[in-house]
Amino acid sequence: MEQQPQNTRLRNAGFLTFFFSGICAISSGVVVSLLQEKYGFAYGMTGTLLSLMSIGNLLAGFLIGVLPGVLGFKPSVLLLTTGYALGYGMMGLSGAELLLSVSFFLVGIAKGSAMNACTILVSDNSADRTRGMNLMHSCYACGALLCPFLIAAAGRVSTGLALLVLAALGVIVWLIYLTTPMNGQGSTKSKTGKEKIDWSFLHSVQFWLLTGLLFCQNAAEQSVTGWMVTFKGSGIITGALAAYTVTVMWGATLVARLLIAFVFPFKQPRKAMVVMGVGCTIFYFCLMQAHTQGAAILLLFAFAFAMAGMNPTAVASAGKMTSVTSMGIMLPAASSGAILMPWIIGRVAERAGLAVGMACNIVPCIGLVIFAILVARMPEEN
């Protein structure tokens, strides 16, 4: 009878820390614009800072997949998630470019580490993995929606206060992990401080198919998030309305994930991923054909709504392969899609125009369908 309350505590710790991580991680995009305005550095420096955060995010996944074999799971999480507090704290101290570069890298490390840790805590301690993962990502979406208002409120006093608030939230994340018992989480052997790393998942075709699916999901989603506001030349979404495209996407994401978690739970998650992939592809194609702002916003909402359940459902489908090491490979490898595809769109846009560049994003959307079908055809590994 003791195990159930313990599982609930660990799962709730994952929910809570991912909520705060959503605030801290998504705030980086707002913070970098505030810092640019305050210190007046070039756009190239802005891009460098964001890239360093992405690099830190990727590296964190691999580190937290390997370090538990040396330090144990909890010490590894505590070490790597100090990045939020340290990173935002250092940003508030100085505008030196080197210090800012290190700060954004540390924030990226914390972001990747928190995602991996929360995935393990929720997946390992939820009776229904699909519902648990969708609820966890809903917590992240809530934090993402809240962060602009939090930064705006603190920023009215000063940019430094906004950064200190984020650093304080980073301390809260770290304290929650500190007070959460995590022995044996995400490993094949439980109740030991240092765990033997199990690499057997690397031989699973299903693992790599799910990784490919998540790669396409990250590529398609980040391309829309990163480029849609800039996508004004075609006349689809213009003026002040363009600034709210990210809010529309996160709003749709939150609604969809809550519906999946509480109202319409998936009885057949693998078939649901095929339907979501087809929906994403159709809605994105229609979005590229839209001629009015109203239609474009509705289709953008529909695209994000269809995409929302893909990531948590795919991770939940990993079943018994879900471990700190497997997530340390799957999530960073999949996240590289969020770096590669926006870059490809930018290169194509330079040569053929942004409309053509955005059209290229249909490729990862189709990839979602292909990988989802391949996963659905495989025997389940619970």
mmCIF file of C-alpha atoms in Angstrom:
data_model
loop_
_atom_site.group_PDB
_atom_site.id
_atom_site.type_symbol
_atom_site.label_atom_id
_atom_site.label_comp_id
_atom_site.label_asym_id
_atom_site.label_seq_id
_atom_site.Cartn_x
_atom_site.Cartn_y
_atom_site.Cartn_z
ATOM 1 C CA MET A 1 0.000 0.000 0.000
ATOM 2 C CA GLU A 2 2.975 2.312 0.385
ATOM 3 C CA GLN A 3 3.921 2.066 -3.270
ATOM 4 C CA GLN A 4 0.825 3.880 -4.596
ATOM 5 C CA PRO A 5 1.358 7.123 -2.592
ATOM 6 C CA GLN A 6 5.051 6.993 -3.493
ATOM 7 C CA ASN A 7 4.238 6.645 -7.206
ATOM 8 C CA THR A 8 1.769 9.512 -6.963
ATOM 9 C CA ARG A 9 4.358 11.727 -5.277
ATOM 10 C CA LEU A 10 6.980 11.016 -7.945
ATOM 11 C CA ARG A 11 4.499 11.554 -10.779
ATOM 12 C CA ASN A 12 3.275 14.847 -9.292
ATOM 13 C CA ALA A 13 6.876 16.009 -8.874
ATOM 14 C CA GLY A 14 7.293 15.460 -12.609
ATOM 15 C CA PHE A 15 4.133 17.457 -13.352
ATOM 16 C CA LEU A 16 5.139 20.378 -11.105
ATOM 17 C CA THR A 17 8.749 20.658 -12.243
ATOM 18 C CA PHE A 18 7.731 20.468 -15.910
ATOM 19 C CA PHE A 19 5.296 23.346 -15.333
ATOM 20 C CA PHE A 20 8.096 25.510 -13.928
ATOM 21 C CA SER A 21 10.422 24.268 -16.675
ATOM 22 C CA GLY A 22 7.880 25.471 -19.247
ATOM 23 C CA ILE A 23 8.090 28.970 -17.782
ATOM 24 C CA CYS A 24 11.894 28.967 -17.589
ATOM 25 C CA ALA A 25 12.519 27.383 -21.002
ATOM 26 C CA ILE A 26 10.042 29.367 -23.090
ATOM 27 C CA SER A 27 11.030 32.614 -21.336
ATOM 28 C CA SER A 28 14.445 32.424 -22.993
ATOM 29 C CA GLY A 29 12.967 33.685 -26.279
ATOM 30 C CA VAL A 30 11.526 36.746 -24.513
ATOM 31 C CA VAL A 31 14.647 37.266 -22.411
ATOM 32 C CA VAL A 32 17.002 37.328 -25.389
ATOM 33 C CA SER A 33 14.992 40.177 -26.964
ATOM 34 C CA LEU A 34 15.077 42.108 -23.670
ATOM 35 C CA LEU A 35 18.831 41.634 -23.428
ATOM 36 C CA GLN A 36 19.314 42.710 -27.030
ATOM 37 C CA GLU A 37 17.324 45.870 -26.356
ATOM 38 C CA LYS A 38 19.205 46.540 -23.121
ATOM 39 C CA TYR A 39 22.758 45.924 -24.351
ATOM 40 C CA GLY A 40 22.339 46.612 -28.061
ATOM 41 C CA PHE A 41 24.220 43.594 -29.409
ATOM 42 C CA ALA A 42 23.792 42.492 -33.026
ATOM 43 C CA TYR A 43 21.237 40.040 -34.387
ATOM 44 C CA GLY A 44 24.071 37.597 -34.979
ATOM 45 C CA MET A 45 24.709 37.491 -31.238
ATOM 46 C CA THR A 46 21.013 36.858 -30.629
ATOM 47 C CA GLY A 47 21.140 33.847 -32.934
ATOM 48 C CA THR A 48 24.300 32.613 -31.253
ATOM 49 C CA LEU A 49 22.726 32.734 -27.803
ATOM 50 C CA LEU A 50 19.659 30.792 -28.942
ATOM 51 C CA SER A 51 21.856 28.257 -30.733
ATOM 52 C CA LEU A 52 23.953 27.741 -27.601
ATOM 53 C CA MET A 53 20.779 27.019 -25.659
ATOM 54 C CA SER A 54 19.773 24.432 -28.271
ATOM 55 C CA ILE A 55 23.235 22.856 -28.076
ATOM 56 C CA GLY A 56 22.971 22.703 -24.280
ATOM 57 C CA ASN A 57 19.531 21.111 -24.597
ATOM 58 C CA LEU A 58 20.884 18.385 -26.885
ATOM 59 C CA LEU A 59 23.961 17.742 -24.768
ATOM 60 C CA ALA A 60 21.891 17.480 -21.591
ATOM 61 C CA GLY A 61 19.915 14.570 -22.959
ATOM 62 C CA PHE A 62 23.058 12.556 -23.550
ATOM 63 C CA LEU A 63 24.611 13.570 -20.214
ATOM 64 C CA ILE A 64 21.601 12.605 -18.146
ATOM 65 C CA GLY A 65 21.451 9.338 -20.049
ATOM 66 C CA VAL A 66 25.033 8.410 -19.119
ATOM 67 C CA LEU A 67 25.810 10.180 -15.819
ATOM 68 C CA PRO A 68 23.380 8.104 -13.691
ATOM 69 C CA GLY A 69 25.633 5.097 -14.331
ATOM 70 C CA VAL A 70 28.402 7.031 -12.566
ATOM 71 C CA LEU A 71 26.655 9.319 -10.067
ATOM 72 C CA GLY A 72 23.176 7.840 -9.780
ATOM 73 C CA PHE A 73 19.952 9.320 -11.173
ATOM 74 C CA LYS A 74 19.132 11.907 -8.505
ATOM 75 C CA PRO A 75 22.644 13.421 -8.193
ATOM 76 C CA SER A 76 22.777 13.696 -11.996
ATOM 77 C CA VAL A 77 19.434 15.511 -12.124
ATOM 78 C CA LEU A 78 20.440 17.862 -9.296
ATOM 79 C CA LEU A 79 23.749 18.669 -10.971
ATOM 80 C CA LEU A 80 22.348 19.407 -14.432
ATOM 81 C CA THR A 81 19.181 21.274 -13.433
ATOM 82 C CA THR A 82 21.177 23.948 -11.597
ATOM 83 C CA GLY A 83 21.389 25.546 -15.060
ATOM 84 C CA TYR A 84 18.127 27.488 -14.718
ATOM 85 C CA ALA A 85 19.154 29.221 -11.491
ATOM 86 C CA LEU A 86 22.784 29.743 -12.519
ATOM 87 C CA GLY A 87 22.004 30.744 -16.092
ATOM 88 C CA TYR A 88 19.326 33.334 -15.414
ATOM 89 C CA GLY A 89 21.191 34.528 -12.325
ATOM 90 C CA MET A 90 24.327 35.261 -14.369
ATOM 91 C CA MET A 91 22.274 37.013 -17.056
ATOM 92 C CA GLY A 92 21.110 39.448 -14.416
ATOM 93 C CA LEU A 93 24.681 40.220 -13.317
ATOM 94 C CA SER A 94 26.374 41.288 -16.527
ATOM 95 C CA GLY A 95 25.910 41.972 -20.223
ATOM 96 C CA ALA A 96 29.308 40.518 -21.154
ATOM 97 C CA GLU A 97 28.830 38.396 -24.268
ATOM 98 C CA LEU A 98 30.940 35.519 -22.961
ATOM 99 C CA LEU A 99 28.976 35.375 -19.713
ATOM 100 C CA LEU A 100 25.670 35.525 -21.596
ATOM 101 C CA SER A 101 26.835 32.715 -23.880
ATOM 102 C CA VAL A 102 27.640 30.492 -20.897
ATOM 103 C CA SER A 103 24.316 31.451 -19.301
ATOM 104 C CA PHE A 104 22.199 30.413 -22.293
ATOM 105 C CA PHE A 105 24.166 27.178 -22.606
ATOM 106 C CA LEU A 106 23.406 26.389 -18.944
ATOM 107 C CA VAL A 107 19.705 27.156 -19.440
ATOM 108 C CA GLY A 108 19.725 24.712 -22.356
ATOM 109 C CA ILE A 109 21.373 22.068 -20.163
ATOM 110 C CA ALA A 110 18.672 22.538 -17.523
ATOM 111 C CA LYS A 111 15.878 22.428 -20.097
ATOM 112 C CA GLY A 112 17.035 19.111 -21.562
ATOM 113 C CA SER A 113 17.730 17.605 -18.153
ATOM 114 C CA ALA A 114 14.328 18.586 -16.768
ATOM 115 C CA MET A 115 12.543 17.121 -19.787
ATOM 116 C CA ASN A 116 14.347 13.801 -19.413
ATOM 117 C CA ALA A 117 13.878 13.647 -15.636
ATOM 118 C CA CYS A 118 10.178 14.524 -15.819
ATOM 119 C CA THR A 119 9.611 11.976 -18.578
ATOM 120 C CA ILE A 120 11.075 9.252 -16.374
ATOM 121 C CA LEU A 121 9.209 10.343 -13.231
ATOM 122 C CA VAL A 122 5.838 10.510 -14.971
ATOM 123 C CA SER A 123 6.194 7.525 -17.306
ATOM 124 C CA ASP A 124 7.502 5.167 -14.628
ATOM 125 C CA ASN A 125 4.842 6.142 -12.098
ATOM 126 C CA SER A 126 1.650 6.505 -14.150
ATOM 127 C CA ALA A 127 -0.877 3.684 -14.432
ATOM 128 C CA ASP A 128 -1.780 5.047 -17.884
ATOM 129 C CA ARG A 129 1.415 6.236 -19.601
ATOM 130 C CA THR A 130 -0.372 7.995 -22.475
ATOM 131 C CA ARG A 131 -2.602 9.976 -20.128
ATOM 132 C CA GLY A 132 0.296 10.771 -17.804
ATOM 133 C CA MET A 133 2.535 12.020 -20.611
ATOM 134 C CA ASN A 134 -0.219 14.182 -22.120
ATOM 135 C CA LEU A 135 -0.943 15.695 -18.716
ATOM 136 C CA MET A 136 2.765 16.317 -18.151
ATOM 137 C CA HIS A 137 3.071 18.147 -21.457
ATOM 138 C CA SER A 138 -0.097 20.088 -20.599
ATOM 139 C CA CYS A 139 1.718 21.363 -17.514
ATOM 140 C CA TYR A 140 4.562 22.524 -19.768
ATOM 141 C CA ALA A 141 2.075 24.268 -22.076
ATOM 142 C CA CYS A 142 0.521 26.049 -19.075
ATOM 143 C CA GLY A 143 3.951 27.325 -18.088
ATOM 144 C CA ALA A 144 4.661 28.388 -21.671
ATOM 145 C CA LEU A 145 1.408 30.355 -21.833
ATOM 146 C CA LEU A 146 2.067 31.988 -18.460
ATOM 147 C CA CYS A 147 5.674 33.040 -19.080
ATOM 148 C CA PRO A 148 5.045 36.129 -21.315
ATOM 149 C CA PHE A 149 2.728 37.623 -18.681
ATOM 150 C CA LEU A 150 5.183 36.854 -15.870
ATOM 151 C CA ILE A 151 8.097 38.397 -17.755
ATOM 152 C CA ALA A 152 6.024 41.424 -18.762
ATOM 153 C CA ALA A 153 4.936 42.050 -15.153
ATOM 154 C CA ALA A 154 8.452 41.762 -13.734
ATOM 155 C CA GLY A 155 9.954 43.591 -16.717
ATOM 156 C CA ARG A 156 7.908 46.697 -15.910
ATOM 157 C CA VAL A 157 10.154 47.126 -12.888
ATOM 158 C CA SER A 158 13.394 46.129 -14.616
ATOM 159 C CA THR A 159 14.918 43.487 -16.855
ATOM 160 C CA GLY A 160 17.105 42.466 -13.917
ATOM 161 C CA LEU A 161 14.052 41.668 -11.787
ATOM 162 C CA ALA A 162 12.580 39.513 -14.563
ATOM 163 C CA LEU A 163 15.812 37.524 -14.702
ATOM 164 C CA LEU A 164 15.929 37.151 -10.915
ATOM 165 C CA VAL A 165 12.335 35.853 -10.920
ATOM 166 C CA LEU A 166 13.311 33.206 -13.469
ATOM 167 C CA ALA A 167 16.392 32.324 -11.415
ATOM 168 C CA ALA A 168 14.142 31.934 -8.360
ATOM 169 C CA LEU A 169 11.869 29.589 -10.300
ATOM 170 C CA GLY A 170 14.972 27.634 -11.244
ATOM 171 C CA VAL A 171 15.804 27.288 -7.546
ATOM 172 C CA ILE A 172 12.267 25.992 -6.915
ATOM 173 C CA VAL A 173 12.714 23.339 -9.621
ATOM 174 C CA TRP A 174 16.004 22.264 -8.021
ATOM 175 C CA LEU A 175 14.480 22.149 -4.515
ATOM 176 C CA ILE A 176 11.593 19.964 -5.712
ATOM 177 C CA TYR A 177 14.078 17.497 -7.176
ATOM 178 C CA LEU A 178 16.147 17.680 -3.974
ATOM 179 C CA THR A 179 13.178 16.687 -1.811
ATOM 180 C CA THR A 180 11.890 13.984 -4.174
ATOM 181 C CA PRO A 181 13.055 10.393 -3.556
ATOM 182 C CA MET A 182 14.309 9.127 -6.913
ATOM 183 C CA ASN A 183 16.262 5.952 -6.133
ATOM 184 C CA GLY A 184 15.855 3.382 -8.861
ATOM 185 C CA GLN A 185 13.997 5.679 -11.279
ATOM 186 C CA GLY A 186 14.494 5.023 -14.980
ATOM 187 C CA SER A 187 16.643 1.902 -14.568
ATOM 188 C CA THR A 188 16.328 -1.842 -14.773
ATOM 189 C CA LYS A 189 17.625 -2.275 -11.223
ATOM 190 C CA SER A 190 15.782 -0.416 -8.511
ATOM 191 C CA LYS A 191 16.663 0.746 -5.040
ATOM 192 C CA THR A 192 20.356 1.294 -5.731
ATOM 193 C CA GLY A 193 22.219 4.540 -5.881
ATOM 194 C CA LYS A 194 24.257 3.829 -8.999
ATOM 195 C CA GLU A 195 22.577 1.935 -11.805
ATOM 196 C CA LYS A 196 23.885 -0.389 -14.466
ATOM 197 C CA ILE A 197 23.225 1.104 -17.896
ATOM 198 C CA ASP A 198 21.025 -1.072 -20.127
ATOM 199 C CA TRP A 199 21.705 -0.480 -23.841
ATOM 200 C CA SER A 200 19.395 -3.225 -25.150
ATOM 201 C CA PHE A 201 16.908 -0.667 -26.486
ATOM 202 C CA LEU A 202 19.411 0.210 -29.232
ATOM 203 C CA HIS A 203 18.574 -3.116 -30.901
ATOM 204 C CA SER A 204 14.847 -2.335 -31.013
ATOM 205 C CA VAL A 205 13.432 -1.316 -34.404
ATOM 206 C CA GLN A 206 10.453 0.204 -32.613
ATOM 207 C CA PHE A 207 12.738 2.496 -30.612
ATOM 208 C CA TRP A 208 14.269 3.944 -33.776
ATOM 209 C CA LEU A 209 10.899 4.268 -35.507
ATOM 210 C CA LEU A 210 9.577 6.243 -32.541
ATOM 211 C CA THR A 211 12.723 8.372 -32.581
ATOM 212 C CA GLY A 212 12.197 9.058 -36.297
ATOM 213 C CA LEU A 213 8.574 9.982 -35.626
ATOM 214 C CA LEU A 214 9.602 12.403 -32.888
ATOM 215 C CA PHE A 215 12.315 13.837 -35.154
ATOM 216 C CA CYS A 216 9.648 14.698 -37.739
ATOM 217 C CA GLN A 217 7.310 16.041 -35.051
ATOM 218 C CA ASN A 218 9.994 18.363 -33.654
ATOM 219 C CA ALA A 219 10.989 19.469 -37.152
ATOM 220 C CA ALA A 220 7.446 20.292 -38.260
ATOM 221 C CA GLU A 221 6.378 21.950 -35.003
ATOM 222 C CA GLN A 222 9.480 24.095 -34.476
ATOM 223 C CA SER A 223 9.465 25.248 -38.097
ATOM 224 C CA VAL A 224 5.941 26.595 -37.705
ATOM 225 C CA THR A 225 6.685 28.088 -34.275
ATOM 226 C CA GLY A 226 9.904 29.714 -35.434
ATOM 227 C CA TRP A 227 8.934 30.922 -38.894
ATOM 228 C CA MET A 228 5.197 31.650 -38.862
ATOM 229 C CA VAL A 229 5.588 35.092 -37.284
ATOM 230 C CA THR A 230 8.116 36.010 -39.989
ATOM 231 C CA PHE A 231 5.885 34.540 -42.690
ATOM 232 C CA LYS A 232 4.314 37.878 -43.656
ATOM 233 C CA GLY A 233 5.470 38.347 -47.235
ATOM 234 C CA SER A 234 2.820 35.964 -48.577
ATOM 235 C CA GLY A 235 0.049 38.020 -47.017
ATOM 236 C CA ILE A 236 -1.305 35.135 -44.923
ATOM 237 C CA ILE A 237 -0.762 36.436 -41.399
ATOM 238 C CA THR A 238 0.252 40.069 -41.154
ATOM 239 C CA GLY A 239 0.544 42.960 -38.748
ATOM 240 C CA ALA A 240 -0.231 42.661 -35.056
ATOM 241 C CA LEU A 241 -2.019 39.334 -35.525
ATOM 242 C CA ALA A 242 1.248 37.651 -36.509
ATOM 243 C CA ALA A 243 2.618 38.197 -33.016
ATOM 244 C CA TYR A 244 -0.095 35.966 -31.567
ATOM 245 C CA THR A 245 0.595 32.890 -33.687
ATOM 246 C CA VAL A 246 2.669 31.229 -30.957
ATOM 247 C CA THR A 247 -0.090 31.932 -28.411
ATOM 248 C CA VAL A 248 -2.612 30.312 -30.763
ATOM 249 C CA MET A 249 -0.403 27.235 -31.092
ATOM 250 C CA TRP A 250 0.234 26.828 -27.354
ATOM 251 C CA GLY A 251 -3.463 27.399 -26.619
ATOM 252 C CA ALA A 252 -4.456 24.668 -29.079
ATOM 253 C CA THR A 253 -1.761 22.395 -27.670
ATOM 254 C CA LEU A 254 -2.997 22.832 -24.103
ATOM 255 C CA VAL A 255 -6.644 22.219 -25.025
ATOM 256 C CA ALA A 256 -5.821 19.087 -27.025
ATOM 257 C CA ARG A 257 -3.591 17.552 -24.355
ATOM 258 C CA LEU A 258 -6.130 18.125 -21.596
ATOM 259 C CA LEU A 259 -8.863 16.571 -23.738
ATOM 260 C CA ILE A 260 -6.677 13.529 -24.403
ATOM 261 C CA ALA A 261 -5.795 13.199 -20.724
ATOM 262 C CA PHE A 262 -9.279 13.596 -19.239
ATOM 263 C CA VAL A 263 -12.085 13.517 -21.827
ATOM 264 C CA PHE A 264 -11.111 11.431 -24.846
ATOM 265 C CA PRO A 265 -8.294 9.096 -23.758
ATOM 266 C CA PHE A 266 -6.765 7.050 -26.569
ATOM 267 C CA LYS A 267 -7.897 3.408 -26.517
ATOM 268 C CA GLN A 268 -5.513 2.613 -29.381
ATOM 269 C CA PRO A 269 -2.620 5.112 -29.120
ATOM 270 C CA ARG A 270 -0.742 3.787 -32.157
ATOM 271 C CA LYS A 271 -3.703 4.190 -34.486
ATOM 272 C CA ALA A 272 -4.326 7.597 -32.930
ATOM 273 C CA MET A 273 -0.798 8.652 -33.943
ATOM 274 C CA VAL A 274 -1.591 7.751 -37.569
ATOM 275 C CA VAL A 275 -4.745 9.896 -37.428
ATOM 276 C CA MET A 276 -2.808 12.779 -35.830
ATOM 277 C CA GLY A 277 -0.102 12.541 -38.499
ATOM 278 C CA VAL A 278 -2.656 12.628 -41.316
ATOM 279 C CA GLY A 279 -4.407 15.561 -39.626
ATOM 280 C CA CYS A 280 -1.154 17.522 -39.289
ATOM 281 C CA THR A 281 -0.332 16.980 -42.960
ATOM 282 C CA ILE A 282 -3.785 17.997 -44.217
ATOM 283 C CA PHE A 283 -4.052 21.058 -41.994
ATOM 284 C CA TYR A 284 -0.538 22.241 -42.864
ATOM 285 C CA PHE A 285 -1.197 21.848 -46.593
ATOM 286 C CA CYS A 286 -4.424 23.834 -46.235
ATOM 287 C CA LEU A 287 -2.595 26.455 -44.142
ATOM 288 C CA MET A 288 -0.164 27.042 -46.997
ATOM 289 C CA GLN A 289 -3.145 27.564 -49.337
ATOM 290 C CA ALA A 290 -5.039 29.953 -47.025
ATOM 291 C CA HIS A 291 -5.799 33.407 -48.428
ATOM 292 C CA THR A 292 -7.376 35.128 -45.413
ATOM 293 C CA GLN A 293 -6.045 35.754 -41.912
ATOM 294 C CA GLY A 294 -9.104 34.212 -40.280
ATOM 295 C CA ALA A 295 -8.730 30.973 -42.207
ATOM 296 C CA ALA A 296 -4.985 30.897 -41.536
ATOM 297 C CA ILE A 297 -5.432 31.316 -37.768
ATOM 298 C CA LEU A 298 -8.103 28.599 -37.656
ATOM 299 C CA LEU A 299 -5.921 26.222 -39.665
ATOM 300 C CA LEU A 300 -2.914 27.036 -37.477
ATOM 301 C CA PHE A 301 -5.014 26.174 -34.421
ATOM 302 C CA ALA A 302 -6.130 22.925 -36.099
ATOM 303 C CA PHE A 303 -2.534 22.035 -37.028
ATOM 304 C CA ALA A 304 -1.306 22.561 -33.445
ATOM 305 C CA PHE A 305 -4.350 20.707 -32.090
ATOM 306 C CA ALA A 306 -3.595 17.687 -34.288
ATOM 307 C CA MET A 307 0.119 17.811 -33.402
ATOM 308 C CA ALA A 308 -0.371 18.211 -29.634
ATOM 309 C CA GLY A 309 -0.749 14.585 -28.658
ATOM 310 C CA MET A 310 1.959 13.191 -30.923
ATOM 311 C CA ASN A 311 5.010 13.731 -28.713
ATOM 312 C CA PRO A 312 3.626 12.464 -25.378
ATOM 313 C CA THR A 313 1.847 9.535 -27.044
ATOM 314 C CA ALA A 314 5.000 8.499 -28.937
ATOM 315 C CA VAL A 315 7.122 8.623 -25.767
ATOM 316 C CA ALA A 316 4.474 6.661 -23.877
ATOM 317 C CA SER A 317 4.509 4.058 -26.670
ATOM 318 C CA ALA A 318 8.130 3.256 -25.838
ATOM 319 C CA GLY A 319 6.714 1.151 -23.001
ATOM 320 C CA LYS A 320 9.327 -0.948 -21.213
ATOM 321 C CA MET A 321 12.096 0.763 -23.204
ATOM 322 C CA THR A 322 11.516 3.970 -21.215
ATOM 323 C CA SER A 323 14.668 4.453 -19.141
ATOM 324 C CA VAL A 324 16.933 7.355 -18.308
ATOM 325 C CA THR A 325 19.422 6.072 -20.898
ATOM 326 C CA SER A 326 16.930 5.433 -23.695
ATOM 327 C CA MET A 327 15.352 8.866 -23.196
ATOM 328 C CA GLY A 328 18.886 10.307 -23.199
ATOM 329 C CA ILE A 329 19.227 9.011 -26.755
ATOM 330 C CA MET A 330 15.669 9.375 -28.077
ATOM 331 C CA LEU A 331 14.843 12.926 -26.969
ATOM 332 C CA PRO A 332 18.097 14.655 -28.043
ATOM 333 C CA ALA A 333 18.159 12.782 -31.369
ATOM 334 C CA ALA A 334 14.556 13.773 -31.998
ATOM 335 C CA SER A 335 15.237 17.362 -30.910
ATOM 336 C CA SER A 336 17.827 17.731 -33.658
ATOM 337 C CA GLY A 337 14.877 17.950 -36.045
ATOM 338 C CA ALA A 338 13.934 21.232 -34.386
ATOM 339 C CA ILE A 339 17.366 22.568 -35.319
ATOM 340 C CA LEU A 340 17.744 21.088 -38.792
ATOM 341 C CA MET A 341 14.375 21.851 -40.405
ATOM 342 C CA PRO A 342 14.165 25.577 -39.515
ATOM 343 C CA TRP A 343 17.707 25.920 -40.906
ATOM 344 C CA ILE A 344 16.688 24.185 -44.145
ATOM 345 C CA ILE A 345 13.671 26.481 -44.466
ATOM 346 C CA GLY A 346 15.934 29.513 -44.015
ATOM 347 C CA ARG A 347 18.386 28.313 -46.688
ATOM 348 C CA VAL A 348 15.601 27.554 -49.158
ATOM 349 C CA ALA A 349 13.904 30.869 -48.383
ATOM 350 C CA GLU A 350 17.104 32.779 -49.213
ATOM 351 C CA ARG A 351 17.078 31.291 -52.715
ATOM 352 C CA ALA A 352 13.427 30.799 -53.586
ATOM 353 C CA GLY A 353 11.432 32.890 -51.118
ATOM 354 C CA LEU A 354 9.869 32.207 -47.736
ATOM 355 C CA ALA A 355 6.684 30.732 -49.221
ATOM 356 C CA VAL A 356 8.723 27.976 -50.888
ATOM 357 C CA GLY A 357 10.778 27.498 -47.725
ATOM 358 C CA MET A 358 7.646 27.062 -45.611
ATOM 359 C CA ALA A 359 6.250 24.628 -48.181
ATOM 360 C CA CYS A 360 9.250 22.371 -47.483
ATOM 361 C CA ASN A 361 7.817 21.751 -44.040
ATOM 362 C CA ILE A 362 5.280 19.397 -45.607
ATOM 363 C CA VAL A 363 8.117 16.832 -45.785
ATOM 364 C CA PRO A 364 8.361 16.176 -42.007
ATOM 365 C CA CYS A 365 4.541 16.230 -41.845
ATOM 366 C CA ILE A 366 4.437 13.367 -44.348
ATOM 367 C CA GLY A 367 7.246 11.730 -42.383
ATOM 368 C CA LEU A 368 4.944 11.732 -39.343
ATOM 369 C CA VAL A 369 2.393 9.690 -41.257
ATOM 370 C CA ILE A 370 4.966 7.203 -42.557
ATOM 371 C CA PHE A 371 6.616 6.599 -39.181
ATOM 372 C CA ALA A 372 3.244 6.413 -37.386
ATOM 373 C CA ILE A 373 2.036 3.736 -39.819
ATOM 374 C CA LEU A 374 5.259 1.749 -39.383
ATOM 375 C CA VAL A 375 4.970 1.932 -35.570
ATOM 376 C CA ALA A 376 1.289 0.913 -35.698
ATOM 377 C CA ARG A 377 2.206 -2.202 -37.685
ATOM 378 C CA MET A 378 4.727 -3.409 -35.091
ATOM 379 C CA PRO A 379 3.887 -5.635 -32.098
ATOM 380 C CA GLU A 380 3.572 -3.659 -28.883
ATOM 381 C CA GLU A 381 6.386 -3.737 -26.316
ATOM 382 C CA ASN A 382 4.744 -2.952 -23.001
#
